Short mmCIF file of C-alpha atoms in Angstrom, two decimals:
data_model
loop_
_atom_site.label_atom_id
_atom_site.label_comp_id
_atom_site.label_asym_id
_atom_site.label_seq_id
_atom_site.Cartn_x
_atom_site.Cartn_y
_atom_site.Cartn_z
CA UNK W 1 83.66 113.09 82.50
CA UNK W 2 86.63 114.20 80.37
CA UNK W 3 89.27 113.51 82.58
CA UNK W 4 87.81 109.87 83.56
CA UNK W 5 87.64 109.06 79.96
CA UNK W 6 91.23 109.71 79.50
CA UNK W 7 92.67 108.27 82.30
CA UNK W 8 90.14 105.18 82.96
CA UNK W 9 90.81 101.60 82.06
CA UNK W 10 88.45 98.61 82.17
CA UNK W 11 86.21 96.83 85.11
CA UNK W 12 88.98 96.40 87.98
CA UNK W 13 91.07 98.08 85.93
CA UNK W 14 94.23 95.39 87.21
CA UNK W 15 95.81 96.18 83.88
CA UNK W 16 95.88 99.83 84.34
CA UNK W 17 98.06 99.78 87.13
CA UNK W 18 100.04 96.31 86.04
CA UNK W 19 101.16 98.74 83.01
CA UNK W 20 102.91 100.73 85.25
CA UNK W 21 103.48 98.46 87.99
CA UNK W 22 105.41 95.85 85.87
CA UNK W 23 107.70 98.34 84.76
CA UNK W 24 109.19 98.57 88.71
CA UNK W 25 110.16 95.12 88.44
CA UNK W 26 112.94 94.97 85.72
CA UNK W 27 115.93 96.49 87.30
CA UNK W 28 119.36 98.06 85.20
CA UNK W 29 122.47 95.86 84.67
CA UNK W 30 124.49 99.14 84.31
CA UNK W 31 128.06 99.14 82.79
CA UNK W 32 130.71 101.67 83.63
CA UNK W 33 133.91 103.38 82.59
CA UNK W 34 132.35 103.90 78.94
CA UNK W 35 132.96 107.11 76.81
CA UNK W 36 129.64 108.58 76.66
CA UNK W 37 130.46 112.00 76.02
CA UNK W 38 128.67 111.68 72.82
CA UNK W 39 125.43 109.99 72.92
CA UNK W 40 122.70 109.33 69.39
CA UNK W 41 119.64 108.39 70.27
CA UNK W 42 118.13 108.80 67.12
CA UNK W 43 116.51 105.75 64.98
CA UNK W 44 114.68 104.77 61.77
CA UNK W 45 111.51 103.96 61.91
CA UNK W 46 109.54 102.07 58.48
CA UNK W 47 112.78 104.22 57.45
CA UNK W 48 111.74 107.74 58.87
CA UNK W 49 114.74 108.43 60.46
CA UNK W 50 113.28 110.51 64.22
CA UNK W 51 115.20 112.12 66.70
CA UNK W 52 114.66 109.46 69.67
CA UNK W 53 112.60 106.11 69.53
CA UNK W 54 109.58 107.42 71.02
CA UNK W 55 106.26 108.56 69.21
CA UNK W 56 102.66 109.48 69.60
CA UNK W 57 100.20 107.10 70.35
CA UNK W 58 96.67 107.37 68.49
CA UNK W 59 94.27 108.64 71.18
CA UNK W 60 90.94 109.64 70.61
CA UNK W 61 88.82 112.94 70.57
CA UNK W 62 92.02 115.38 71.63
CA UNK W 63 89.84 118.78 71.52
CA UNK W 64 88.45 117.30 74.47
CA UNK W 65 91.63 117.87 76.06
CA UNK W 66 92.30 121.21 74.69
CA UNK W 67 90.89 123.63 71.94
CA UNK W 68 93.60 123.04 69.51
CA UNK W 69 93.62 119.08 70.37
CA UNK W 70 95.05 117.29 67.87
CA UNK W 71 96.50 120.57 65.82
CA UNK W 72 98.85 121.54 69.35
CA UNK W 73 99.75 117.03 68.85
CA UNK W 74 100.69 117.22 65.45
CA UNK W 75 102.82 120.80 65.80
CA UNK W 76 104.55 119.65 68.89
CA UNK W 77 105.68 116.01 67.06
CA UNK W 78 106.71 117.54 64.49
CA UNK W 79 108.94 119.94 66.49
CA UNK W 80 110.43 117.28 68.27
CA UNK W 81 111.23 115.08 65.39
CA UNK W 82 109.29 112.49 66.06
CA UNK W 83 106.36 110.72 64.54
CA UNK W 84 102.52 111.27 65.88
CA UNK W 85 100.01 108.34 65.14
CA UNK W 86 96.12 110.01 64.20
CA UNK W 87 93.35 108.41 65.53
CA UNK W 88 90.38 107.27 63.65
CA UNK W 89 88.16 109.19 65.89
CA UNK W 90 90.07 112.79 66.00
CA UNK W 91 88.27 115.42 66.44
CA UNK W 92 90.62 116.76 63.53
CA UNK W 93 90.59 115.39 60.17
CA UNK W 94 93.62 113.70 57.81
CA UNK W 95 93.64 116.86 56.46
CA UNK W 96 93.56 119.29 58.77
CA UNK W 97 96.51 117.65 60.62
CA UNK W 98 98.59 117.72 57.17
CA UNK W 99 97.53 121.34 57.16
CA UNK W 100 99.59 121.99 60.19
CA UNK W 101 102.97 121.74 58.56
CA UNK W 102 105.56 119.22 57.55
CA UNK W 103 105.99 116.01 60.13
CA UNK W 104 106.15 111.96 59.76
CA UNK W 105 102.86 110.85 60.67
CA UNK W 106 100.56 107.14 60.95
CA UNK W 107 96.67 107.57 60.69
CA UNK W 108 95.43 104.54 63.36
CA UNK W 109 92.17 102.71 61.79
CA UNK W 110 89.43 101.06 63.24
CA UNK W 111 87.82 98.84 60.37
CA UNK W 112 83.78 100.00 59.87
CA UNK W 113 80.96 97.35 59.24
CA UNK W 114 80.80 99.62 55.54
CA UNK W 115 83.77 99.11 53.81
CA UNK W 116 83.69 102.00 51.54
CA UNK W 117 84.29 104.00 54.49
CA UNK W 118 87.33 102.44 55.35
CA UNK W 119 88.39 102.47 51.84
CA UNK W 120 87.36 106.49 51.74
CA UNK W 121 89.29 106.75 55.53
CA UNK W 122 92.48 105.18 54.06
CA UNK W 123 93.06 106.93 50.52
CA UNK W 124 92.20 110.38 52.23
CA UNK W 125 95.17 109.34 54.93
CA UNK W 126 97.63 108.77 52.07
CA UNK W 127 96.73 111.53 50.08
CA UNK W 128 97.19 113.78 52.75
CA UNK W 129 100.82 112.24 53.67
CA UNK W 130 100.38 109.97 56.14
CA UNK W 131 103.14 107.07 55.92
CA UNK W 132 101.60 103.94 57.62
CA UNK W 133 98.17 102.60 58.99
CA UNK W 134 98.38 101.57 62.63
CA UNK W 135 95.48 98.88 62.62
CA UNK W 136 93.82 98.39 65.90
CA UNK W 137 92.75 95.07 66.54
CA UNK W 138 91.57 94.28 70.06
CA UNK W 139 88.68 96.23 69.59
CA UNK W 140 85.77 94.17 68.20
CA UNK W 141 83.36 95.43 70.90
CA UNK W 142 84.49 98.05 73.50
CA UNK W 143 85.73 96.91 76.91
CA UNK W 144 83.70 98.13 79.81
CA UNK W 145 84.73 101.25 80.73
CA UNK W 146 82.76 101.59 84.21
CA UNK W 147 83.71 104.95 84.79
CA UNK W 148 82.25 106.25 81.21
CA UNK W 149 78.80 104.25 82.12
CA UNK W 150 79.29 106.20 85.09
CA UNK W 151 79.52 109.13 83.54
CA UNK W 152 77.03 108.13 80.99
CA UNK W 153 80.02 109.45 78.34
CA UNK W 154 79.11 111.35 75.33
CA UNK W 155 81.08 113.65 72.96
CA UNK W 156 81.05 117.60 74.11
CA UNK W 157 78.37 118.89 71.83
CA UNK W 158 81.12 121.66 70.14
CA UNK W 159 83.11 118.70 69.12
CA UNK W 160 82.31 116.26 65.76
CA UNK W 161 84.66 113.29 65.08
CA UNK W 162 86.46 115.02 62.06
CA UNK W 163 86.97 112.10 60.04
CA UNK W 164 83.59 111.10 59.34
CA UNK W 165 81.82 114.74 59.04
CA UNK W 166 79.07 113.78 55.93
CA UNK W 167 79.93 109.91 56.29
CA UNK W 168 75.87 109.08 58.60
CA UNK W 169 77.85 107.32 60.76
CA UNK W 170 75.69 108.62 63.47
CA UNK W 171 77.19 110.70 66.57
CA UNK W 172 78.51 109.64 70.40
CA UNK W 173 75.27 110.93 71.99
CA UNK W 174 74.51 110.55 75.83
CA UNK W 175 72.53 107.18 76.76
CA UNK W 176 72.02 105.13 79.66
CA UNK W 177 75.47 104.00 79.36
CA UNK W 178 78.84 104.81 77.79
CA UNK W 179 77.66 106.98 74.27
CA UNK W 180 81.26 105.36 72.78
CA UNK W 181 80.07 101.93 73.67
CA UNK W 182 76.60 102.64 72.30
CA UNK W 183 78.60 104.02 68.66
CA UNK W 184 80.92 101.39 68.75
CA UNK W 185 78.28 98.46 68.65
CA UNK W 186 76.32 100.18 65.96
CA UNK W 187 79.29 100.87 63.87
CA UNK W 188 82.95 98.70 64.34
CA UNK W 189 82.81 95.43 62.63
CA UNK W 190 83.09 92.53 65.06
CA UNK W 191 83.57 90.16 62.28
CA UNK W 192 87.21 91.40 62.24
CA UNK W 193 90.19 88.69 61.34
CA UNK W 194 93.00 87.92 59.22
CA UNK W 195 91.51 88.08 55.72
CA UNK W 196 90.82 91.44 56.47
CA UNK W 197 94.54 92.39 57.18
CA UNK W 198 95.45 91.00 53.63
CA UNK W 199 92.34 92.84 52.41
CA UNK W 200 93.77 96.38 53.39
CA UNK W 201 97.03 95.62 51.74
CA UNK W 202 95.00 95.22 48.54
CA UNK W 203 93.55 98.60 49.14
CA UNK W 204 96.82 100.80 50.02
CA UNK W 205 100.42 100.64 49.55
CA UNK W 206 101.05 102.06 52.77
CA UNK W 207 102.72 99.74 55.59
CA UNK W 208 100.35 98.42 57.81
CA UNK W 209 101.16 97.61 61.52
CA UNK W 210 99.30 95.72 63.70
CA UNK W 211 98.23 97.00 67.07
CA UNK W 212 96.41 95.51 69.93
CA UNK W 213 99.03 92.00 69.67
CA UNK W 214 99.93 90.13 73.56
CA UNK W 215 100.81 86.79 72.13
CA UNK W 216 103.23 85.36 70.00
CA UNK W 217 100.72 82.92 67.92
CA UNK W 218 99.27 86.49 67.01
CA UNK W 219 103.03 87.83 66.16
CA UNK W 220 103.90 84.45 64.07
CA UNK W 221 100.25 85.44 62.20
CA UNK W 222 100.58 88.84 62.19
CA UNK W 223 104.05 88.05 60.12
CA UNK W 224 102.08 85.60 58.14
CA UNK W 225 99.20 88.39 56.88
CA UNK W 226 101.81 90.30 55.79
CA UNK W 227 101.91 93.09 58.37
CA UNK W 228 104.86 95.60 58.00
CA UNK W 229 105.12 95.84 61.93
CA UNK W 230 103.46 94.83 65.25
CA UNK W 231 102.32 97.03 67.84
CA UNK W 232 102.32 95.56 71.35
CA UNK W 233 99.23 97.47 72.79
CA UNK W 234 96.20 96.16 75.07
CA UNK W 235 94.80 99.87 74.65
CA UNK W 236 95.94 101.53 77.50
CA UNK W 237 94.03 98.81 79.72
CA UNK W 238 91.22 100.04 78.67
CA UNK W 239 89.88 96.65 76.57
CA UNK W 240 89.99 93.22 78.30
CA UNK W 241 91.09 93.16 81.89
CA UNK W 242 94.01 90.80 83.69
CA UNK W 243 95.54 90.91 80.36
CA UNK W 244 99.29 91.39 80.93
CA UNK W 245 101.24 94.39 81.03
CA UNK W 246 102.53 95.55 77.87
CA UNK W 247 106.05 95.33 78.57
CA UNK W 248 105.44 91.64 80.33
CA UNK W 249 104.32 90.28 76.80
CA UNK W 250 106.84 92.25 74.67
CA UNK W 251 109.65 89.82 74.59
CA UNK W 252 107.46 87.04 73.96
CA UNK W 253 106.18 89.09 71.09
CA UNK W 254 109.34 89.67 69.70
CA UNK W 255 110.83 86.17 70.12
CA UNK W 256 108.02 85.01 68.33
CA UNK W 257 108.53 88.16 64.97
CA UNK W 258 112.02 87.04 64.86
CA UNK W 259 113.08 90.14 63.46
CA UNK W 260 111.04 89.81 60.31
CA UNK W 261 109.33 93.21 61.65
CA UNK W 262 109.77 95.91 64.21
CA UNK W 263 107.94 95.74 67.49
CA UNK W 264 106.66 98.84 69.48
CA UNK W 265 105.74 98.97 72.87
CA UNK W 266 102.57 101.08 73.60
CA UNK W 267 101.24 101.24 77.23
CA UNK W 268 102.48 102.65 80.42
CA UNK W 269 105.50 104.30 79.61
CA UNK W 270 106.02 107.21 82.04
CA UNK W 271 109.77 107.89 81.87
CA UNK W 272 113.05 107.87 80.08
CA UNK W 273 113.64 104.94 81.96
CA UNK W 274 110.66 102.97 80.57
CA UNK W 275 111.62 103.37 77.02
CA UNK W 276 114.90 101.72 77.48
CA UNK W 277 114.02 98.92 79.39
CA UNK W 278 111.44 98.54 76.75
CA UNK W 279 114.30 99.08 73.93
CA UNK W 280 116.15 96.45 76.03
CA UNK W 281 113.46 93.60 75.36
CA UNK W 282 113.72 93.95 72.11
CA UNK W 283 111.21 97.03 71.07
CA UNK W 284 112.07 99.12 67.96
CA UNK W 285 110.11 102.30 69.63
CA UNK W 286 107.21 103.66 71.77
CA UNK W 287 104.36 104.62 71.57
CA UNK W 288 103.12 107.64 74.36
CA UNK W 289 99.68 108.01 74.97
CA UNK W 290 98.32 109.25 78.26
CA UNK W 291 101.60 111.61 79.29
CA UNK W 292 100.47 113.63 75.66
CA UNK W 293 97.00 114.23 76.32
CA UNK W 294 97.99 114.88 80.13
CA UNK W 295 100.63 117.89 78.51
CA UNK W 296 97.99 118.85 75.93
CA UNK W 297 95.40 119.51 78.55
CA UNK W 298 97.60 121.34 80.78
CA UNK W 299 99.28 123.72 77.92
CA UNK W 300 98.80 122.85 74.55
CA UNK W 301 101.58 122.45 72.15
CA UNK W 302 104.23 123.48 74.85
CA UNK W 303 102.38 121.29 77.14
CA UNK W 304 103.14 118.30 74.43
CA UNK W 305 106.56 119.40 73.65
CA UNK W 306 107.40 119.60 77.23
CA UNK W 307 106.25 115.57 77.74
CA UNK W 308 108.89 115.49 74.62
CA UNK W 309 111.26 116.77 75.66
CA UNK W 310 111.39 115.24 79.08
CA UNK W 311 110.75 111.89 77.58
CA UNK W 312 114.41 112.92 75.52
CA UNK W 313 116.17 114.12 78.21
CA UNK W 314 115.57 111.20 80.85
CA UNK W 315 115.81 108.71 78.49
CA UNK W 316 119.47 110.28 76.64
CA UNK W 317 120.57 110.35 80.61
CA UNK W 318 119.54 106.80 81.52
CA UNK W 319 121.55 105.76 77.96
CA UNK W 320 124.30 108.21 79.40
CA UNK W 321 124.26 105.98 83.64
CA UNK W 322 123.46 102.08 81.75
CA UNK W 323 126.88 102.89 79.57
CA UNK W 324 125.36 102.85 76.26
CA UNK W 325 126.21 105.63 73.15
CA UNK W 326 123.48 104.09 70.78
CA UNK W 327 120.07 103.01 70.26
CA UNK W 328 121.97 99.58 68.58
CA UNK W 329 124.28 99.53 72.42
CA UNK W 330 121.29 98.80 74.40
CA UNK W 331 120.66 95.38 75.00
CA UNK W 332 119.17 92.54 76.83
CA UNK W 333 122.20 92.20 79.42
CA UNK W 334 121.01 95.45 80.61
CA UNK W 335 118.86 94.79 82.54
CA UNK W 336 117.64 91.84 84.56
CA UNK W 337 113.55 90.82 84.80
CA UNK W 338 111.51 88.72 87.28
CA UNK W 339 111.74 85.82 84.91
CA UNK W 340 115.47 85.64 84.23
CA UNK W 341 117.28 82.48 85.95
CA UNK W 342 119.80 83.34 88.60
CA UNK W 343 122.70 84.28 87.03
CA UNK W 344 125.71 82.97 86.57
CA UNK W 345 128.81 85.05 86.89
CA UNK W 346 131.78 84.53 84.46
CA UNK W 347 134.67 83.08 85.77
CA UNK W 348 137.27 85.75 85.84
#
């Protein structure tokens, strides 16, 4: 049940595989006989300066995954420099994850029907550190998850989502279908939209980036709301089906910001190589979802650090082969996609 949860996506689940799948078809543009004997691939991000341009992705219920869960997360971003995103429904609190040490971290929200909770979920989030709010969007009512119906998913009895412990905002029980379905209808507010993005702005002076964006009307109006940055997510496939690939719709996306905010890429990135073809389209950073929960449940912390560290090392390398020294090197004539032109070669 645990492991289909994580790894799932939604009805044919096209986009699942597209994620990966797309990534195949954009191809390096490699330059040579450049000095890379010293190579920074560190970056700012909302002006964190981290030690490479890839992050943790909000995913939910960790503990599920391991016994430490989102503790092992937190440690293991921290010890890699990097930034780890909390999500809404941890199954470890704001505070508990401040508890674990010093570290750059975003607390991802889901927006409740009561709006004292959110209120509550936010001001506990920045008192306990947290530098931005990684609003997710796409999620008005859950996708269908067939393999949780399946299943007939609940929360492991041991575990309690962390951030609402004395909230009565009910529990993700078994029912006839998907218990997180069942939770989601009673308690995420479909009536969603753009008011509500200026609304949180009037609640918290953190940043507030928008995730769950595969258009550029919703970039232009993301801009417009006053969002501090825009995440390009369709939640791990796991929402709306035969939506595209996350790293199909990112230039669009960032065409469309026109670099009045950082983009990140979330979804599908597997290797080094990923995150710089996504860097080459234009992304500020990653997000890494599955590949963290996948270490976590094999070894904890180490298990995260190792994703970490391999994400580092492959991507540092494929910097090192495509002839770039610097995030700022790496550019669209890297690499060619399925919907450039033919090109035309410079007359030498």
């Amino acid at each position: 049940m645990v492991y289909d949860y994580y790894a799932s996506g939604a009805e044919d689940q096209w986009t699942l595989h597209e994620n990966r799948n797309a990534f195949s078809r954009i191809l390096f543009r490699p330059r040579i006989l450049v000095d890379v004997s010293n190579i920074d691939i560190t970056t700012t991000i909302m002006g964190y300066k981290i030690s490479m341009p890839i992050m943790v992705a909000p995913t939910a219920m960790q503990k599920m995954a391991h016994p430490e869960g989102e503790f092992a997360t937190a440690r293991a971003a921290s010890a890699a420099g990097t930034i780890m995103t909390l999500s809404s429904w941890g199954t470890s609190s704001v505070e508990e994850v401040a508890s674990t040490g010093p570290g750059t971290r975003f607390f991802q929200l889901y927006v409740f029907k009561d709006r004292n909770v959110v209120k509550q979920l936010v001001r506990r989030a920045e008192k306990a550190g947290f530098k931005a709010i990684a609003l997710t969007v796409d999620t008005p009512r859950l996708g269908r998850r067939e393999a949780d119906i399946k299943n007939r998913f609940a929360l492991p009895s041991n575990l309690t989502l962390k951030n609402f412990e004395g909230l009565d905002l009910g529990t993700i029980d078994k029912t006839n279908d998907s218990g997180l379905a069942s939770y989601v209808a009673g308690q995420v507010d479909r009536s969603l939209n753009w008011e509500d993005v200026k609304w949180l702005q009037t609640i918290t002076k953190l940043p507030i980036l928008v995730k769950g964006v595969l258009t550029a009307e919703d970039a232009k109006l993301s801009v417009q709301a006053g969002a501090a940055g825009i995440i390009v997510s369709n939640h791990g496939a796991r929402q709306l089906d035969y939506v595209p690939a996350t790293i199909m719709a990112l230039e669009e996306v960032v065409k469309a910001a026109e670099g009045k905010v950082p983009v990140f890429l979330d979804g599908g990135i597997r290797r080094g190589t990923d995150v710089f073809k996504a860097l080459a389209l234009g992304a500020s950073g990653v997000f890494i979802g599955r590949p963290v929960i996948y270490g976590l449940a094999a070894d904890g912390e180490r298990g995260v650090r190792k994703v970490l560290q391999m994400l580092h090392d492959e991507f540092e390398l494929t910097m090192a082969l495509s002839g770039c020294r610097s995030i700022k090197e790496i550019t669209r004539a890297h690499i060619t996609t399925p919907w450039d032109g033919p090109r035309v070669s410079p007359r030498l």
